[in-house]
Tab-separated table of C-alpha atoms in Angstrom:
chain	number	residue	atom	x	y	z
V	1	MET	CA	-72.888	-33.131	1.155
V	2	LYS	CA	-70.183	-33.729	-1.398
V	3	LEU	CA	-67.817	-36.617	-0.882
V	4	ASN	CA	-64.584	-34.739	-1.445
V	5	PHE	CA	-62.453	-37.662	-0.365
V	6	LEU	CA	-63.682	-39.646	-3.392
V	7	GLN	CA	-62.445	-37.047	-5.865
V	8	GLY	CA	-59.395	-38.108	-7.836
V	9	VAL	CA	-59.785	-41.810	-6.933
V	10	SER	CA	-59.005	-44.250	-9.768
V	11	TRP	CA	-61.780	-46.859	-9.836
V	12	ARG	CA	-60.246	-49.406	-12.216
V	13	PRO	CA	-57.949	-51.110	-9.660
V	14	VAL	CA	-60.707	-50.903	-7.021
V	15	VAL	CA	-63.152	-52.717	-9.325
V	16	SER	CA	-60.486	-55.324	-10.176
V	17	TYR	CA	-59.784	-56.022	-6.504
V	18	PHE	CA	-63.535	-56.099	-5.764
V	19	PHE	CA	-64.224	-58.803	-8.386
V	20	LEU	CA	-61.311	-60.884	-7.066
V	21	MET	CA	-62.737	-60.664	-3.541
V	22	VAL	CA	-66.193	-61.709	-4.850
V	23	ILE	CA	-64.678	-64.724	-6.546
V	24	PHE	CA	-62.820	-65.721	-3.355
V	25	PHE	CA	-66.021	-65.247	-1.350
V	26	ALA	CA	-67.991	-67.437	-3.808
V	27	LEU	CA	-65.387	-70.183	-3.573
V	28	LEU	CA	-65.612	-70.063	0.203
V	29	GLN	CA	-69.410	-70.408	0.035
V	30	LEU	CA	-69.181	-73.370	-2.386
V	31	TYR	CA	-66.637	-75.025	-0.139
V	32	ALA	CA	-68.812	-74.442	2.927
V	33	ALA	CA	-71.805	-75.989	1.096
V	34	LYS	CA	-69.628	-79.013	0.269
V	35	LYS	CA	-70.152	-78.451	-3.418
V	36	LEU	CA	-66.404	-77.908	-3.928
V	37	SER	CA	-63.565	-80.064	-2.713
V	38	VAL	CA	-60.339	-78.801	-1.189
V	39	LEU	CA	-58.371	-79.843	-4.250
V	40	GLY	CA	-60.797	-78.103	-6.557
V	41	ALA	CA	-60.678	-74.979	-4.439
V	42	LEU	CA	-56.895	-75.014	-4.478
V	43	LEU	CA	-56.857	-75.465	-8.258
V	44	ILE	CA	-59.064	-72.413	-8.595
V	45	ILE	CA	-57.503	-70.286	-5.803
V	46	LEU	CA	-53.875	-70.825	-6.867
V	47	PRO	CA	-54.206	-69.201	-10.340
V	48	LEU	CA	-56.313	-66.440	-8.832
V	49	SER	CA	-53.654	-65.814	-6.128
V	50	VAL	CA	-50.974	-65.658	-8.753
V	51	LEU	CA	-53.109	-63.251	-10.734
V	52	LEU	CA	-53.679	-61.148	-7.613
V	53	ALA	CA	-49.935	-61.131	-6.768
V	54	TRP	CA	-49.102	-60.141	-10.327
V	55	LEU	CA	-51.639	-57.333	-10.231
V	56	LEU	CA	-50.278	-56.120	-6.876
V	57	TYR	CA	-46.679	-56.194	-8.132
V	58	ARG	CA	-47.480	-54.480	-11.411
V	59	ARG	CA	-49.791	-51.838	-10.020
V	60	VAL	CA	-48.301	-51.216	-6.546
V	61	ILE	CA	-45.009	-52.870	-5.612
V	62	GLY	CA	-43.163	-52.323	-8.924
V	63	PRO	CA	-44.068	-48.621	-9.256
V	64	LEU	CA	-43.295	-48.033	-5.561
V	65	ASN	CA	-39.841	-49.616	-5.959
V	66	GLU	CA	-39.183	-47.403	-8.975
V	67	ILE	CA	-40.331	-44.349	-7.013
V	68	ILE	CA	-38.077	-45.298	-4.078
V	69	ALA	CA	-35.047	-45.734	-6.380
V	70	ALA	CA	-35.738	-42.394	-8.073
V	71	ALA	CA	-36.143	-40.655	-4.716
V	72	ARG	CA	-32.787	-42.009	-3.582
V	73	ASP	CA	-31.109	-40.738	-6.766
V	74	MET	CA	-32.645	-37.320	-6.284
V	75	ALA	CA	-31.481	-37.271	-2.671
V	76	ARG	CA	-27.918	-37.855	-3.976
V	77	GLY	CA	-28.275	-34.819	-6.239
V	78	ASN	CA	-29.335	-36.467	-9.509
V	79	LEU	CA	-32.323	-34.258	-10.242
V	80	ASP	CA	-32.336	-35.256	-13.922
V	81	ARG	CA	-33.895	-38.617	-13.018
V	82	GLU	CA	-37.501	-38.888	-14.137
V	83	LEU	CA	-40.256	-41.417	-13.452
V	84	HIS	CA	-42.032	-42.844	-16.492
V	85	LEU	CA	-45.218	-43.995	-14.787
V	86	CYS	CA	-48.171	-42.857	-16.855
V	87	THR	CA	-50.920	-44.801	-15.103
V	88	PRO	CA	-54.097	-42.862	-14.282
V	89	ASP	CA	-54.158	-44.038	-10.667
V	90	GLU	CA	-52.765	-42.481	-7.476
V	91	ILE	CA	-49.287	-43.971	-8.001
V	92	GLY	CA	-49.107	-42.356	-11.445
V	93	GLU	CA	-50.188	-39.059	-9.902
V	94	LEU	CA	-47.437	-39.461	-7.251
V	95	ALA	CA	-44.847	-40.082	-9.978
V	96	ARG	CA	-45.951	-36.981	-11.882
V	97	SER	CA	-45.759	-34.918	-8.677
V	98	ILE	CA	-42.220	-36.159	-7.977
V	99	ASN	CA	-41.182	-35.298	-11.561
V	100	GLU	CA	-42.630	-31.806	-11.157
V	101	MET	CA	-40.882	-31.392	-7.807
V	102	ALA	CA	-37.545	-32.432	-9.385
V	103	ARG	CA	-38.064	-29.942	-12.238
V	104	GLN	CA	-38.770	-27.100	-9.826
V	105	LEU	CA	-35.745	-28.065	-7.728
V	106	ARG	CA	-33.558	-28.000	-10.862
V	107	GLU	CA	-34.804	-24.528	-11.734
V	108	THR	CA	-34.330	-23.291	-8.162
V	109	ILE	CA	-30.807	-24.701	-7.922
V	110	ALA	CA	-29.962	-23.231	-11.350
V	111	MET	CA	-31.180	-19.803	-10.187
V	112	ILE	CA	-29.211	-20.088	-6.934
V	113	THR	CA	-26.077	-21.193	-8.834
V	114	GLU	CA	-26.454	-18.324	-11.306
V	115	GLU	CA	-26.891	-15.837	-8.483
V	116	LYS	CA	-23.880	-17.281	-6.657
V	117	ASN	CA	-21.751	-17.037	-9.819
V	118	ARG	CA	-22.933	-13.453	-10.352
V	119	VAL	CA	-21.993	-12.489	-6.784
V	120	ARG	CA	-18.638	-14.246	-7.128
V	121	ALA	CA	-17.968	-12.439	-10.428
V	122	ILE	CA	-18.763	-9.102	-8.770
V	123	LEU	CA	-16.446	-9.894	-5.853
V	124	ASN	CA	-13.668	-11.000	-8.205
V	125	SER	CA	-13.948	-7.831	-10.301
V	126	MET	CA	-13.881	-5.444	-7.333
V	127	ALA	CA	-10.820	-3.277	-6.880
V	128	ASP	CA	-11.281	-3.420	-3.105
V	129	GLY	CA	-10.603	-6.391	-0.869
V	130	VAL	CA	-13.572	-8.225	0.676
V	131	ILE	CA	-13.524	-10.573	3.671
V	132	ALA	CA	-16.640	-12.289	5.077
V	133	LEU	CA	-16.696	-13.839	8.549
V	134	ASP	CA	-19.294	-15.940	10.329
V	135	ARG	CA	-20.703	-15.161	13.789
V	136	ASP	CA	-17.695	-16.863	15.408
V	137	GLY	CA	-15.211	-14.718	13.505
V	138	ARG	CA	-14.129	-17.472	11.100
V	139	VAL	CA	-13.396	-16.738	7.448
V	140	LEU	CA	-16.218	-17.546	5.014
V	141	LEU	CA	-14.724	-16.051	1.867
V	142	VAL	CA	-12.035	-13.695	0.569
V	143	ASN	CA	-11.837	-12.236	-2.914
V	144	PRO	CA	-8.741	-12.261	-5.196
V	145	VAL	CA	-7.696	-8.745	-4.112
V	146	VAL	CA	-7.231	-9.959	-0.535
V	147	GLU	CA	-5.355	-13.022	-1.817
V	148	GLU	CA	-2.976	-10.752	-3.746
V	149	ILE	CA	-2.476	-8.232	-0.944
V	150	PHE	CA	-1.639	-10.777	1.726
V	151	ASP	CA	-0.250	-13.560	-0.512
V	152	LEU	CA	-2.707	-16.226	0.613
V	153	ARG	CA	-5.230	-18.626	-0.905
V	154	GLU	CA	-8.921	-18.721	-0.072
V	155	GLU	CA	-8.931	-22.496	0.351
V	156	ALA	CA	-6.173	-22.284	2.965
V	157	CYS	CA	-7.912	-19.691	5.155
V	158	LEU	CA	-11.541	-20.843	5.072
V	159	GLY	CA	-12.816	-21.714	8.542
V	160	LYS	CA	-9.869	-20.055	10.307
V	161	LYS	CA	-9.907	-17.136	12.717
V	162	ILE	CA	-9.046	-13.837	11.045
V	163	LEU	CA	-5.993	-13.363	13.272
V	164	GLY	CA	-4.590	-16.641	11.975
V	165	VAL	CA	-4.948	-15.416	8.386
V	166	ILE	CA	-3.987	-11.737	8.688
V	167	ARG	CA	-1.827	-11.016	11.718
V	168	ASN	CA	-3.092	-7.564	12.551
V	169	TYR	CA	-4.639	-6.865	15.935
V	170	ASP	CA	-6.245	-3.601	14.785
V	171	LEU	CA	-8.193	-5.509	12.107
V	172	GLU	CA	-9.182	-8.239	14.556
V	173	ARG	CA	-10.282	-5.651	17.112
V	174	LEU	CA	-12.384	-3.806	14.524
V	175	LEU	CA	-14.164	-6.995	13.436
V	176	SER	CA	-14.764	-8.116	17.021
V	177	ARG	CA	-16.260	-4.732	17.860
V	178	THR	CA	-18.547	-4.923	14.835
V	179	LEU	CA	-19.720	-8.433	15.761
V	180	GLU	CA	-20.454	-7.403	19.335
V	181	SER	CA	-22.144	-4.081	18.633
V	182	GLN	CA	-23.865	-5.103	15.376
V	183	ASN	CA	-23.148	-1.606	14.054
V	184	SER	CA	-21.216	-0.607	10.950
V	185	THR	CA	-17.668	0.497	11.719
V	186	SER	CA	-15.087	2.412	9.680
V	187	GLU	CA	-11.409	2.916	10.427
V	188	GLU	CA	-8.002	3.467	8.809
V	189	ILE	CA	-5.322	0.946	9.723
V	190	LYS	CA	-1.792	0.039	8.657
V	191	ILE	CA	-1.184	-3.562	7.591
V	192	LEU	CA	2.007	-5.359	6.631
V	193	GLY	CA	1.130	-7.166	3.412
V	194	ALA	CA	3.133	-9.534	1.231
V	195	GLY	CA	5.691	-6.788	0.510
V	196	SER	CA	8.193	-5.251	2.904
V	197	GLU	CA	6.563	-1.799	2.989
V	198	PRO	CA	3.429	-1.256	5.119
V	199	ARG	CA	0.178	-0.488	3.356
V	200	PHE	CA	-2.682	1.694	4.535
V	201	PHE	CA	-6.309	0.606	4.241
V	202	ARG	CA	-9.671	2.182	4.834
V	203	LEU	CA	-11.858	-0.534	6.421
V	204	GLN	CA	-15.654	-0.572	6.296
V	205	ALA	CA	-17.085	-3.393	8.444
V	206	THR	CA	-20.807	-4.175	8.125
V	207	PRO	CA	-22.642	-6.802	10.228
V	208	LEU	CA	-24.639	-9.556	8.516
V	209	LYS	CA	-28.039	-10.578	9.815
V	210	SER	CA	-30.168	-13.628	9.018
V	211	CYS	CA	-33.785	-13.444	7.837
V	212	HIS	CA	-34.883	-13.823	11.472
V	213	GLY	CA	-32.750	-10.855	12.586
V	214	GLU	CA	-30.110	-13.023	14.221
V	215	THR	CA	-26.377	-12.294	14.068
V	216	GLY	CA	-24.957	-13.794	10.909
V	217	GLY	CA	-21.384	-12.534	10.778
V	218	VAL	CA	-19.624	-9.511	9.303
V	219	VAL	CA	-18.334	-8.324	5.928
V	220	VAL	CA	-15.333	-6.022	5.757
V	221	VAL	CA	-14.273	-4.046	2.680
V	222	LEU	CA	-10.596	-3.041	2.488
V	223	ARG	CA	-9.807	-0.032	0.318
V	224	ASP	CA	-6.107	0.494	-0.339
V	225	ILE	CA	-5.277	4.145	0.368
V	226	THR	CA	-1.491	3.709	0.355
V	227	GLU	CA	-1.052	5.796	-2.797
V	228	ARG	CA	-3.281	8.500	-1.390
V	229	LYS	CA	-1.178	8.592	1.778
V	230	LYS	CA	1.975	8.839	-0.310
V	231	LEU	CA	0.466	11.650	-2.372
V	232	GLU	CA	-0.519	13.504	0.784
V	233	GLN	CA	3.011	13.119	2.113
V	234	MET	CA	4.478	14.236	-1.217
V	235	ARG	CA	2.178	17.260	-1.254
V	236	THR	CA	3.221	18.194	2.267
V	237	GLU	CA	6.893	17.787	1.379
V	238	PHE	CA	6.375	19.707	-1.867
V	239	VAL	CA	4.844	22.690	-0.087
V	240	ALA	CA	7.585	22.640	2.542
V	241	ASN	CA	10.347	22.352	-0.076
V	242	VAL	CA	8.939	25.073	-2.314
V	243	SER	CA	8.509	27.354	0.680
V	244	HIS	CA	12.097	26.705	1.746
V	245	GLU	CA	13.534	27.169	-1.742
V	246	LEU	CA	11.657	30.429	-2.207
V	247	ARG	CA	12.342	31.749	1.286
V	248	THR	CA	16.135	31.444	1.013
V	249	PRO	CA	16.676	33.735	-2.020
V	250	LEU	CA	13.857	36.079	-0.973
V	251	THR	CA	15.397	36.489	2.474
V	252	SER	CA	18.764	37.206	0.881
V	253	ILE	CA	17.272	39.752	-1.533
V	254	LYS	CA	15.313	41.424	1.246
V	255	GLY	CA	18.395	41.666	3.473
V	256	PHE	CA	20.578	43.237	0.815
V	257	LEU	CA	17.825	45.670	-0.210
V	258	GLU	CA	17.375	46.789	3.404
V	259	THR	CA	21.131	47.291	3.697
V	260	LEU	CA	21.139	49.389	0.529
V	261	LEU	CA	18.193	51.458	1.755
V	262	ASP	CA	19.947	52.033	5.077
V	263	GLY	CA	22.746	53.912	3.288
V	264	ALA	CA	24.977	51.336	1.638
V	265	ILE	CA	23.715	52.549	-1.746
V	266	ASP	CA	25.971	55.616	-1.346
V	267	ASP	CA	29.022	53.329	-1.538
V	268	PRO	CA	29.374	52.425	-5.278
V	269	GLY	CA	31.512	49.355	-4.639
V	270	THR	CA	29.274	47.902	-1.948
V	271	SER	CA	26.071	48.711	-3.789
V	272	ARG	CA	27.356	47.087	-6.994
V	273	HIS	CA	28.380	43.954	-5.073
V	274	PHE	CA	24.978	43.745	-3.382
V	275	LEU	CA	23.149	44.296	-6.668
V	276	GLU	CA	25.135	41.488	-8.305
V	277	ILE	CA	24.112	39.147	-5.468
V	278	ILE	CA	20.475	40.287	-5.819
V	279	SER	CA	20.691	39.610	-9.564
V	280	GLN	CA	22.048	36.099	-8.945
V	281	GLU	CA	19.321	35.328	-6.425
V	282	THR	CA	16.697	36.672	-8.844
V	283	GLU	CA	18.035	34.407	-11.589
V	284	ARG	CA	17.912	31.512	-9.149
V	285	LEU	CA	14.266	32.266	-8.395
V	286	THR	CA	13.509	32.532	-12.095
V	287	ARG	CA	15.127	29.160	-12.834
V	288	LEU	CA	13.226	27.562	-9.943
V	289	VAL	CA	9.880	28.951	-11.138
V	290	ASP	CA	10.606	27.929	-14.746
V	291	GLU	CA	11.467	24.386	-13.706
V	292	LEU	CA	8.337	24.161	-11.574
V	293	LEU	CA	6.218	25.361	-14.496
V	294	ASN	CA	7.883	22.888	-16.867
V	295	LEU	CA	7.353	20.040	-14.414
V	296	SER	CA	3.705	21.016	-13.926
V	297	LYS	CA	3.098	21.122	-17.687
V	298	ILE	CA	4.736	17.748	-18.205
V	299	GLU	CA	2.847	16.120	-15.324
V	300	GLU	CA	-0.473	17.517	-16.526
V	301	ARG	CA	0.374	16.659	-20.152
V	302	ARG	CA	-0.025	20.253	-21.266
V	303	VAL	CA	3.175	20.104	-23.287
V	304	VAL	CA	2.696	19.967	-27.065
V	305	HIS	CA	5.151	17.317	-28.241
V	306	ARG	CA	6.688	17.400	-31.705
V	307	TRP	CA	6.437	13.663	-32.320
V	308	GLN	CA	8.726	12.433	-35.093
V	309	ARG	CA	11.374	9.861	-35.900
V	310	VAL	CA	14.468	10.816	-33.918
V	311	ASN	CA	18.078	9.839	-34.511
V	312	LEU	CA	19.254	9.670	-30.916
V	313	GLU	CA	22.915	9.425	-31.961
V	314	ASP	CA	22.790	13.023	-33.262
V	315	ILE	CA	21.167	14.263	-30.054
V	316	ILE	CA	23.764	12.491	-27.895
V	317	SER	CA	26.640	13.977	-29.921
V	318	ARG	CA	25.169	17.475	-29.728
V	319	VAL	CA	24.542	17.323	-25.954
V	320	VAL	CA	27.997	15.867	-25.241
V	321	SER	CA	29.626	18.690	-27.212
V	322	LEU	CA	27.801	21.199	-24.990
V	323	PHE	CA	29.306	19.680	-21.838
V	324	ARG	CA	32.901	19.226	-23.056
V	325	PRO	CA	33.983	22.738	-21.910
V	326	ARG	CA	32.533	22.198	-18.400
V	327	ALA	CA	34.048	18.737	-18.218
V	328	GLY	CA	37.399	20.163	-19.270
V	329	GLU	CA	37.295	22.703	-16.434
V	330	LYS	CA	37.091	19.800	-13.933
V	331	SER	CA	39.491	17.574	-15.889
V	332	LEU	CA	36.673	15.075	-16.509
V	333	THR	CA	36.912	12.556	-19.319
V	334	LEU	CA	33.807	12.186	-21.496
V	335	ILE	CA	33.605	8.766	-23.157
V	336	LEU	CA	31.085	8.108	-25.922
V	337	GLU	CA	30.118	4.498	-26.677
V	338	VAL	CA	27.318	4.510	-29.234
V	339	SER	CA	26.544	1.507	-31.409
V	340	ARG	CA	26.810	1.973	-35.129
V	341	ASP	CA	23.647	2.271	-37.214
V	342	LEU	CA	21.601	3.044	-34.131
V	343	PRO	CA	17.881	2.659	-35.066
V	344	ALA	CA	15.529	5.595	-34.752
V	345	VAL	CA	13.049	6.142	-31.938
V	346	TYR	CA	9.722	7.964	-32.048
V	347	GLY	CA	9.557	11.047	-29.837
V	348	ASP	CA	10.162	14.755	-29.268
V	349	PRO	CA	13.820	15.612	-30.019
V	350	ASP	CA	13.849	18.656	-27.715
V	351	MET	CA	12.424	16.654	-24.793
V	352	LEU	CA	14.888	13.799	-25.304
V	353	ALA	CA	17.729	16.323	-25.460
V	354	GLN	CA	16.516	17.777	-22.155
V	355	VAL	CA	16.699	14.281	-20.607
V	356	LEU	CA	20.336	13.879	-21.630
V	357	ILE	CA	21.177	17.435	-20.549
V	358	ASN	CA	19.773	16.847	-17.050
V	359	LEU	CA	21.558	13.501	-16.658
V	360	LEU	CA	24.907	14.856	-17.901
V	361	ASP	CA	24.529	18.008	-15.801
V	362	ASN	CA	24.151	15.885	-12.640
V	363	ALA	CA	27.047	13.656	-13.661
V	364	VAL	CA	29.356	16.660	-14.145
V	365	LYS	CA	28.224	18.271	-10.874
V	366	TYR	CA	28.747	15.235	-8.662
V	367	THR	CA	31.871	13.741	-10.246
V	368	PRO	CA	35.146	14.831	-8.602
V	369	PRO	CA	37.987	16.234	-10.772
V	370	ARG	CA	39.893	13.780	-12.985
V	371	GLY	CA	36.910	11.441	-13.012
V	372	SER	CA	35.142	10.039	-16.072
V	373	ILE	CA	31.620	10.046	-17.517
V	374	THR	CA	30.568	7.415	-20.046
V	375	ILE	CA	27.554	7.758	-22.335
V	376	ARG	CA	26.373	4.535	-23.994
V	377	ALA	CA	23.596	3.748	-26.444
V	378	MET	CA	22.718	0.268	-27.706
V	379	VAL	CA	19.788	-1.904	-28.752
V	380	ARG	CA	18.417	-4.403	-26.260
V	381	GLY	CA	15.708	-6.553	-27.835
V	382	ASP	CA	12.970	-4.228	-29.104
V	383	GLN	CA	14.199	-1.322	-26.943
V	384	LEU	CA	16.902	1.297	-27.281
V	385	ARG	CA	18.900	1.677	-24.061
V	386	VAL	CA	20.867	4.786	-23.141
V	387	GLU	CA	23.232	4.887	-20.147
V	388	VAL	CA	25.024	7.730	-18.370
V	389	GLU	CA	27.643	6.365	-15.979
V	390	ASP	CA	29.973	8.436	-13.817
V	391	THR	CA	32.686	7.882	-11.233
V	392	GLY	CA	31.158	10.391	-8.833
V	393	ILE	CA	30.182	10.360	-5.179
V	394	GLY	CA	27.346	7.859	-5.672
V	395	ILE	CA	23.947	7.572	-4.028
V	396	PRO	CA	23.163	5.671	-0.802
V	397	ALA	CA	20.910	2.631	-1.197
V	398	GLU	CA	18.127	4.134	0.953
V	399	SER	CA	17.929	7.157	-1.358
V	400	LEU	CA	17.737	5.271	-4.667
V	401	PRO	CA	13.934	4.750	-4.618
V	402	ARG	CA	13.363	8.493	-4.109
V	403	VAL	CA	15.849	10.179	-6.441
V	404	PHE	CA	13.120	10.766	-9.071
V	405	GLU	CA	10.807	12.529	-6.603
V	406	ARG	CA	10.309	16.272	-6.778
V	407	PHE	CA	12.703	18.245	-4.559
V	408	TYR	CA	14.384	15.122	-3.239
V	409	ARG	CA	18.130	15.642	-2.848
V	410	VAL	CA	20.602	13.190	-1.374
V	411	ASP	CA	22.912	15.894	-0.020
V	412	LYS	CA	20.813	19.043	0.352
V	413	ALA	CA	23.687	21.329	1.330
V	414	ARG	CA	25.876	20.173	-1.570
V	415	SER	CA	22.985	20.310	-4.028
V	416	ARG	CA	22.095	23.844	-3.030
V	417	GLU	CA	25.750	24.830	-3.309
V	418	LEU	CA	25.848	23.437	-6.853
V	419	GLY	CA	22.583	25.100	-7.807
V	420	GLY	CA	20.346	22.039	-7.781
V	421	TYR	CA	16.681	22.071	-6.793
V	422	GLY	CA	15.853	18.364	-6.982
V	423	ILE	CA	13.451	18.860	-9.906
V	424	GLY	CA	15.573	17.774	-12.864
V	425	LEU	CA	15.258	14.018	-12.342
V	426	ALA	CA	11.500	14.331	-11.777
V	427	ILE	CA	11.243	16.051	-15.179
V	428	VAL	CA	13.391	13.306	-16.735
V	429	LYS	CA	11.139	10.594	-15.313
V	430	HIS	CA	7.961	12.154	-16.726
V	431	ILE	CA	9.513	12.758	-20.160
V	432	ILE	CA	10.662	9.150	-20.458
V	433	ARG	CA	7.257	7.863	-19.325
V	434	ALA	CA	5.541	10.114	-21.880
V	435	HIS	CA	7.693	8.405	-24.548
V	436	GLY	CA	6.603	4.948	-23.383
V	437	GLY	CA	9.959	4.132	-21.783
V	438	LYS	CA	11.391	3.420	-18.347
V	439	ILE	CA	14.217	4.959	-16.339
V	440	ASP	CA	16.171	3.617	-13.385
V	441	VAL	CA	19.416	4.065	-11.483
V	442	GLN	CA	22.126	1.917	-9.960
V	443	SER	CA	24.730	3.367	-7.637
V	444	THR	CA	27.441	2.549	-5.145
V	445	PRO	CA	28.480	5.304	-2.720
V	446	GLY	CA	32.035	6.464	-3.433
V	447	LYS	CA	32.234	4.630	-6.780
V	448	GLY	CA	29.680	6.326	-8.983
V	449	SER	CA	26.186	6.079	-10.426
V	450	LEU	CA	24.610	4.597	-13.543
V	451	PHE	CA	21.419	6.202	-14.850
V	452	PHE	CA	19.785	4.372	-17.749
V	453	PHE	CA	16.544	4.612	-19.682
V	454	THR	CA	14.905	2.602	-22.436
V	455	LEU	CA	12.752	3.758	-25.349
V	456	PRO	CA	10.724	1.693	-27.828
V	457	LEU	CA	12.115	1.612	-31.361
V	458	ALA	CA	10.290	3.658	-33.983
V	459	GLU	CA	9.140	0.586	-35.955
V	460	ASN	CA	7.441	-0.747	-32.787
V	461	VAL	CA	5.450	2.447	-32.163
V	462	SER	CA	2.143	2.961	-33.936
V	463	GLY	CA	1.095	6.423	-35.008
């Protein structure tokens, strides 16, 4: 039978202690035989005791104290501490085992830290918002998208109930239902974020479970679908507006044709009058279809631009000269304020002329007689700014954000009377954006409107 318990035992300290015990035993025997006095025994035992104490301290107590101190440092998180005990005995083996344990802990913690940083980087780079809750519905983490949407900080909301962070009962109800049922849940909700307008989100809530299958919380992903909702609304409005704009002239044409077929064609005067109206309605349909096609081409970037250096002063002068007769018919004053030596811009001259034509056309339409229209052009920093200001009827504040939408008209009856379809400003917006510029409007009802756009100077545009 093998003595397994003797394997790995260091015999050097055992032999040392054995010889010391033999010496003490021999002294006791000499003293018992009265061959050694008490003083002599003390003189021999004292150095041997000191030697024994020194051996115990050096081989046992000292290394154990060092191991205890190192263990305390490691417990505080200092895993770089190492024991330099190279003795071949059990204490040396214990020191080497502790060093190996510390090395493995360092590697494990490094792997966990790396994995945590990787997960955090993924969460931070996501375009969707992520919120994690524990089993009690308290916030564990939020990513930067959630912080931006709801204007909050992760540190301020950790450990709080979700309703105290985001005041939305639909969200709280969804998360509570997911925690209770332990089933994935999906729903669309409306949330008031940091801005004034509500935002729509598609929520996907997934329960978390521990390695033992216990409830561990829930993770919810918030996908912002506000733009999609707006596009759906715009598409619905677009179809309705196009249908209405097409139905009106088609109904008129159909009515007059039926009247002519019923016998009115035999009356030359009546038939000519009806045919003139049919011709006007046909031209109106043609203009509407042409504008829709132009808008579609511009939006889909199917327009071939003739990019070149453009002297905008020449384009402004040419467009203004086209509108002087119409302005004169309404006794409107056209004022031109263009800075001298206006720098060139890089763009399509025909497209930029169309922008000015649309803006001036609206200004002439909606400015009462004896009003004024001012066209300005100046340099602002590294941009060229063009303004078209009128003293017309103005635009209400609630309509300003929508004036550049397709088919949007402030006064539908008046716009239809003046021949407007609500497409011109949408075309203007896309042309300016294609040139790398911005367009906006300021208006006061009853006092007039100011449309202005900016374009980058030619020297600031590459290519």
